[in-house]
């Protein structure tokens, strides 16, 4: 099976469309949450995600924007965007977001794989360093965990008690690129496909991944998209300008 894995779209329609346009042929989709928040196209992103179907895990911004959690723990910019998004959501999209399940999620036709937003233990936890990665991998026996939340593409592998980073090598920040990692059947993995709509690794290009269960590979992609249009939508919606400028910075 070839699985398209996307995460952290954050209402960035232009980035999502660019990823879908260049994605290779796939059988199913796994969406790791935070479809909305920050960006200016929440309804369009939700409707696209609903058409794609597949596995969808809820994210913290999905919960905040749909009123399932209090936004007082959000920073002021994120909170402002969440309230704006909530006011803009169509009734059917609001209901769909509220019904999204909490991870980990699994699928019978993908044995040995699970899907979460934050970590396997806590949907709101950020796996940002080797200590957090080892803690997670020590506590799960699932060979591959796909996670999002950090907006940083890559991950970690645990084999023979050694923790290894899944590092990616990019040559450009202007063109479409891909990088394939071979999965070691003796290891356990945490894999982040990257953020579609708001990368935070200094690279502005949209990120996603494709998992090939037959070939035992994960191919990561970085995709240029019409960022000016996404920024214009944010400014036109009177959302905080920082939400527009950070897209270009990849932060």
Short mmCIF file of N, CA and C in Angstrom, two decimals, residues 22-132:
data_model
loop_
_atom_site.label_atom_id
_atom_site.label_comp_id
_atom_site.label_asym_id
_atom_site.label_seq_id
_atom_site.Cartn_x
_atom_site.Cartn_y
_atom_site.Cartn_z
N UNK A 22 1.47 17.36 -6.75
CA UNK A 22 2.73 16.67 -7.07
C UNK A 22 2.84 15.30 -6.41
N UNK A 23 1.92 14.97 -5.53
CA UNK A 23 1.99 13.68 -4.85
C UNK A 23 1.92 12.54 -5.86
N UNK A 24 2.75 11.52 -5.68
CA UNK A 24 2.67 10.36 -6.57
C UNK A 24 1.39 9.58 -6.31
N UNK A 25 1.13 8.60 -7.13
CA UNK A 25 -0.08 7.79 -6.96
C UNK A 25 -0.09 7.14 -5.57
N UNK A 26 -1.24 7.19 -4.92
CA UNK A 26 -1.36 6.61 -3.57
C UNK A 26 -2.71 5.92 -3.44
N UNK A 27 -2.78 5.03 -2.42
CA UNK A 27 -3.99 4.25 -2.19
C UNK A 27 -4.89 4.85 -1.13
N UNK A 28 -4.29 5.45 -0.11
CA UNK A 28 -5.06 6.05 0.98
C UNK A 28 -4.34 7.29 1.48
N UNK A 29 -5.04 8.01 2.36
CA UNK A 29 -4.48 9.22 2.97
C UNK A 29 -4.55 9.09 4.48
N UNK A 30 -3.50 9.53 5.15
CA UNK A 30 -3.51 9.68 6.60
C UNK A 30 -3.22 11.15 6.91
N UNK A 31 -4.12 11.77 7.67
CA UNK A 31 -4.02 13.18 8.02
C UNK A 31 -3.83 13.26 9.54
N UNK A 32 -2.72 13.85 9.97
CA UNK A 32 -2.33 13.79 11.38
C UNK A 32 -2.79 14.99 12.20
N UNK A 33 -3.71 15.77 11.67
CA UNK A 33 -4.34 16.80 12.48
C UNK A 33 -3.83 18.21 12.28
N UNK A 34 -4.48 19.14 13.00
CA UNK A 34 -4.29 20.57 12.83
C UNK A 34 -4.54 20.97 11.38
N UNK A 35 -5.72 20.61 10.91
CA UNK A 35 -6.15 21.02 9.59
C UNK A 35 -6.34 22.53 9.53
N UNK A 36 -6.78 23.11 10.65
CA UNK A 36 -7.17 24.51 10.66
C UNK A 36 -6.40 25.28 11.73
N UNK A 37 -6.67 26.59 11.80
CA UNK A 37 -5.92 27.48 12.66
C UNK A 37 -4.83 28.19 11.88
N UNK A 38 -4.55 29.43 12.25
CA UNK A 38 -3.51 30.27 11.65
C UNK A 38 -3.88 30.83 10.29
N UNK A 39 -4.18 29.99 9.31
CA UNK A 39 -4.40 30.43 7.95
C UNK A 39 -5.81 30.92 7.69
N UNK A 40 -6.06 31.33 6.44
CA UNK A 40 -7.30 32.04 6.11
C UNK A 40 -8.28 31.23 5.27
N UNK A 41 -8.04 29.92 5.10
CA UNK A 41 -8.93 29.11 4.26
C UNK A 41 -9.42 27.86 5.00
N UNK A 42 -10.02 28.01 6.17
CA UNK A 42 -10.39 26.82 6.94
C UNK A 42 -11.46 25.96 6.29
N UNK A 43 -12.50 26.57 5.74
CA UNK A 43 -13.56 25.77 5.12
C UNK A 43 -13.06 25.02 3.89
N UNK A 44 -12.27 25.68 3.07
CA UNK A 44 -11.77 25.04 1.86
C UNK A 44 -10.84 23.86 2.21
N UNK A 45 -10.02 24.02 3.24
CA UNK A 45 -9.12 22.94 3.65
C UNK A 45 -9.92 21.76 4.21
N UNK A 46 -10.91 22.05 5.06
CA UNK A 46 -11.73 20.97 5.61
C UNK A 46 -12.46 20.23 4.49
N UNK A 47 -13.03 20.96 3.56
CA UNK A 47 -13.77 20.31 2.47
C UNK A 47 -12.85 19.44 1.61
N UNK A 48 -11.63 19.89 1.39
CA UNK A 48 -10.67 19.07 0.64
C UNK A 48 -10.33 17.81 1.43
N UNK A 49 -10.11 17.96 2.73
CA UNK A 49 -9.79 16.81 3.57
C UNK A 49 -10.94 15.81 3.61
N UNK A 50 -12.14 16.32 3.64
CA UNK A 50 -13.31 15.42 3.65
C UNK A 50 -13.39 14.64 2.34
N UNK A 51 -13.06 15.26 1.25
CA UNK A 51 -13.06 14.56 -0.05
C UNK A 51 -11.96 13.50 -0.11
N UNK A 52 -10.80 13.79 0.48
CA UNK A 52 -9.70 12.83 0.49
C UNK A 52 -10.03 11.62 1.35
N UNK A 53 -10.82 11.84 2.40
CA UNK A 53 -11.23 10.78 3.31
C UNK A 53 -10.00 10.14 3.96
N UNK A 54 -10.04 8.83 4.24
CA UNK A 54 -8.92 8.15 4.86
C UNK A 54 -8.91 8.30 6.37
N UNK A 55 -7.71 8.22 6.94
CA UNK A 55 -7.51 8.32 8.39
C UNK A 55 -7.28 9.78 8.74
N UNK A 56 -8.03 10.28 9.71
CA UNK A 56 -7.86 11.67 10.15
C UNK A 56 -7.83 11.71 11.67
N UNK A 57 -6.75 12.24 12.23
CA UNK A 57 -6.59 12.41 13.66
C UNK A 57 -6.81 13.88 14.00
N UNK A 58 -7.42 14.14 15.13
CA UNK A 58 -7.61 15.54 15.52
C UNK A 58 -6.32 16.14 16.06
N UNK A 59 -6.16 17.46 15.89
CA UNK A 59 -5.04 18.19 16.47
C UNK A 59 -5.52 19.20 17.48
N UNK A 60 -4.60 19.82 18.20
CA UNK A 60 -4.99 20.78 19.24
C UNK A 60 -5.65 22.02 18.65
N UNK A 61 -5.22 22.46 17.48
CA UNK A 61 -5.87 23.62 16.86
C UNK A 61 -7.25 23.26 16.34
N UNK A 62 -7.44 22.03 15.90
CA UNK A 62 -8.78 21.59 15.51
C UNK A 62 -9.73 21.67 16.71
N UNK A 63 -9.24 21.26 17.87
CA UNK A 63 -10.07 21.31 19.07
C UNK A 63 -10.33 22.74 19.50
N UNK A 64 -9.31 23.59 19.44
CA UNK A 64 -9.48 24.98 19.85
C UNK A 64 -10.41 25.74 18.91
N UNK A 65 -10.20 25.55 17.61
CA UNK A 65 -11.00 26.29 16.64
C UNK A 65 -12.46 25.86 16.63
N UNK A 66 -12.73 24.65 17.09
CA UNK A 66 -14.11 24.16 17.12
C UNK A 66 -14.74 24.29 18.50
N UNK A 67 -14.02 24.90 19.44
CA UNK A 67 -14.58 25.16 20.75
C UNK A 67 -14.52 24.01 21.74
N UNK A 68 -13.73 22.99 21.42
CA UNK A 68 -13.64 21.83 22.33
C UNK A 68 -12.70 22.08 23.50
N UNK A 69 -11.77 23.01 23.36
CA UNK A 69 -10.88 23.35 24.46
C UNK A 69 -10.78 24.87 24.56
N UNK A 70 -10.39 25.32 25.74
CA UNK A 70 -10.20 26.75 26.01
C UNK A 70 -8.94 27.23 25.30
N UNK A 71 -8.96 28.44 24.79
CA UNK A 71 -7.80 28.96 24.07
C UNK A 71 -6.88 29.77 24.99
N UNK A 72 -7.14 29.78 26.29
CA UNK A 72 -6.33 30.61 27.19
C UNK A 72 -4.87 30.16 27.26
N UNK A 73 -4.61 28.90 26.91
CA UNK A 73 -3.23 28.43 26.90
C UNK A 73 -2.53 28.71 25.57
N UNK A 74 -3.26 29.23 24.60
CA UNK A 74 -2.67 29.61 23.32
C UNK A 74 -2.03 30.99 23.44
N UNK A 75 -0.99 31.24 22.62
CA UNK A 75 -0.45 32.59 22.60
C UNK A 75 -1.48 33.52 21.93
N UNK A 76 -1.37 34.84 22.14
CA UNK A 76 -2.40 35.74 21.63
C UNK A 76 -2.66 35.65 20.13
N UNK A 77 -1.62 35.46 19.33
CA UNK A 77 -1.81 35.37 17.89
C UNK A 77 -2.56 34.10 17.52
N UNK A 78 -2.15 32.97 18.09
CA UNK A 78 -2.83 31.71 17.82
C UNK A 78 -4.27 31.75 18.31
N UNK A 79 -4.48 32.38 19.48
CA UNK A 79 -5.84 32.49 20.02
C UNK A 79 -6.74 33.35 19.14
N UNK A 80 -6.20 34.45 18.64
CA UNK A 80 -6.97 35.31 17.74
C UNK A 80 -7.37 34.55 16.49
N UNK A 81 -6.42 33.79 15.93
CA UNK A 81 -6.72 33.01 14.73
C UNK A 81 -7.75 31.93 15.00
N UNK A 82 -7.69 31.32 16.19
CA UNK A 82 -8.65 30.27 16.53
C UNK A 82 -10.06 30.83 16.63
N UNK A 83 -10.20 31.99 17.25
CA UNK A 83 -11.52 32.60 17.38
C UNK A 83 -12.06 33.03 16.02
N UNK A 84 -11.19 33.60 15.18
CA UNK A 84 -11.61 33.98 13.83
C UNK A 84 -12.06 32.75 13.06
N UNK A 85 -11.28 31.67 13.14
CA UNK A 85 -11.62 30.44 12.43
C UNK A 85 -12.96 29.91 12.89
N UNK A 86 -13.18 29.90 14.19
CA UNK A 86 -14.45 29.40 14.74
C UNK A 86 -15.62 30.19 14.17
N UNK A 87 -15.44 31.49 14.02
CA UNK A 87 -16.52 32.33 13.51
C UNK A 87 -16.78 32.12 12.03
N UNK A 88 -15.78 31.58 11.33
CA UNK A 88 -15.90 31.42 9.88
C UNK A 88 -16.37 30.03 9.45
N UNK A 89 -16.26 29.05 10.31
CA UNK A 89 -16.56 27.68 9.91
C UNK A 89 -18.03 27.48 9.58
N UNK A 90 -18.29 26.82 8.45
CA UNK A 90 -19.65 26.42 8.12
C UNK A 90 -20.11 25.36 9.11
N UNK A 91 -21.40 25.31 9.34
CA UNK A 91 -21.93 24.42 10.38
C UNK A 91 -21.52 22.98 10.17
N UNK A 92 -21.58 22.50 8.93
CA UNK A 92 -21.24 21.09 8.69
C UNK A 92 -19.75 20.82 8.88
N UNK A 93 -18.92 21.82 8.56
CA UNK A 93 -17.49 21.65 8.78
C UNK A 93 -17.13 21.71 10.25
N UNK A 94 -17.80 22.57 10.99
CA UNK A 94 -17.60 22.64 12.44
C UNK A 94 -17.95 21.30 13.09
N UNK A 95 -19.07 20.73 12.69
CA UNK A 95 -19.48 19.44 13.25
C UNK A 95 -18.48 18.35 12.89
N UNK A 96 -17.99 18.35 11.66
CA UNK A 96 -17.03 17.33 11.22
C UNK A 96 -15.75 17.41 12.04
N UNK A 97 -15.25 18.63 12.23
CA UNK A 97 -14.03 18.82 13.01
C UNK A 97 -14.22 18.35 14.44
N UNK A 98 -15.35 18.68 15.03
CA UNK A 98 -15.60 18.29 16.42
C UNK A 98 -15.66 16.78 16.61
N UNK A 99 -15.99 16.05 15.56
CA UNK A 99 -16.13 14.61 15.66
C UNK A 99 -14.84 13.85 15.35
N UNK A 100 -13.76 14.57 15.00
CA UNK A 100 -12.52 13.89 14.69
C UNK A 100 -12.01 13.11 15.90
N UNK A 101 -11.49 11.91 15.70
CA UNK A 101 -11.05 11.09 16.83
C UNK A 101 -9.66 11.47 17.33
N UNK A 102 -9.42 11.12 18.56
CA UNK A 102 -8.11 11.29 19.17
C UNK A 102 -7.21 10.11 18.80
N UNK A 103 -5.94 10.39 18.54
CA UNK A 103 -5.00 9.30 18.29
C UNK A 103 -4.57 8.64 19.59
N UNK A 104 -3.89 7.49 19.52
CA UNK A 104 -3.44 6.83 18.30
C UNK A 104 -4.57 6.12 17.56
N UNK A 105 -4.51 6.20 16.22
CA UNK A 105 -5.43 5.46 15.37
C UNK A 105 -4.64 4.41 14.59
N UNK A 106 -5.32 3.30 14.31
CA UNK A 106 -4.71 2.21 13.53
C UNK A 106 -5.70 1.77 12.46
N UNK A 107 -5.19 1.04 11.47
CA UNK A 107 -6.02 0.52 10.40
C UNK A 107 -5.65 -0.93 10.16
N UNK A 108 -6.66 -1.78 9.99
CA UNK A 108 -6.42 -3.21 9.84
C UNK A 108 -5.56 -3.53 8.62
N UNK A 109 -5.66 -2.71 7.58
CA UNK A 109 -4.89 -2.99 6.37
C UNK A 109 -3.49 -2.39 6.41
N UNK A 110 -3.11 -1.79 7.56
CA UNK A 110 -1.76 -1.27 7.74
C UNK A 110 -1.21 -1.77 9.08
N UNK A 111 -0.94 -3.05 9.17
CA UNK A 111 -0.42 -3.59 10.43
C UNK A 111 0.93 -2.99 10.79
N UNK A 112 1.13 -2.78 12.08
CA UNK A 112 2.40 -2.24 12.53
C UNK A 112 2.57 -0.76 12.36
N UNK A 113 1.47 -0.05 12.11
CA UNK A 113 1.53 1.39 11.91
C UNK A 113 0.44 2.06 12.75
N UNK A 114 0.77 3.18 13.38
CA UNK A 114 -0.24 3.96 14.09
C UNK A 114 -0.04 5.44 13.79
N UNK A 115 -1.11 6.21 14.07
CA UNK A 115 -1.15 7.62 13.69
C UNK A 115 -1.57 8.45 14.89
N UNK A 116 -0.78 9.50 15.19
CA UNK A 116 -1.07 10.38 16.31
C UNK A 116 -0.84 11.82 15.86
N UNK A 117 -1.29 12.75 16.69
CA UNK A 117 -0.95 14.15 16.41
C UNK A 117 0.32 14.53 17.15
N UNK A 118 0.30 14.43 18.48
CA UNK A 118 1.48 14.80 19.26
C UNK A 118 2.41 13.63 19.51
N UNK A 119 2.05 12.78 20.47
CA UNK A 119 2.83 11.58 20.74
C UNK A 119 1.87 10.43 21.03
N UNK A 120 2.36 9.19 21.07
CA UNK A 120 1.47 8.06 21.34
C UNK A 120 0.85 8.11 22.73
N UNK A 121 1.49 8.82 23.66
CA UNK A 121 0.98 8.89 25.03
C UNK A 121 0.09 10.09 25.30
N UNK A 122 0.32 11.18 24.57
CA UNK A 122 -0.37 12.44 24.84
C UNK A 122 -0.51 13.20 23.53
N UNK A 123 -1.75 13.43 23.11
CA UNK A 123 -1.98 14.09 21.82
C UNK A 123 -1.44 15.50 21.76
N UNK A 124 -1.16 16.12 22.92
CA UNK A 124 -0.66 17.48 22.95
C UNK A 124 0.84 17.58 23.18
N UNK A 125 1.51 16.45 23.34
CA UNK A 125 2.94 16.47 23.63
C UNK A 125 3.75 16.72 22.36
N UNK A 126 4.78 17.56 22.49
CA UNK A 126 5.70 17.81 21.38
C UNK A 126 6.91 16.89 21.50
N UNK A 127 7.18 16.11 20.46
CA UNK A 127 8.39 15.31 20.41
C UNK A 127 9.43 16.14 19.67
N UNK A 128 10.21 16.88 20.45
CA UNK A 128 11.12 17.87 19.88
C UNK A 128 12.59 17.51 20.01
N UNK A 129 12.91 16.49 20.82
CA UNK A 129 14.32 16.17 21.06
C UNK A 129 14.49 14.68 21.25
N UNK A 130 15.74 14.26 21.41
CA UNK A 130 16.04 12.84 21.51
C UNK A 130 15.48 12.22 22.78
N UNK A 131 15.43 12.99 23.87
CA UNK A 131 14.88 12.46 25.11
C UNK A 131 13.41 12.13 24.97
N UNK A 132 12.64 13.04 24.39
CA UNK A 132 11.21 12.79 24.18
C UNK A 132 11.00 11.65 23.19
#
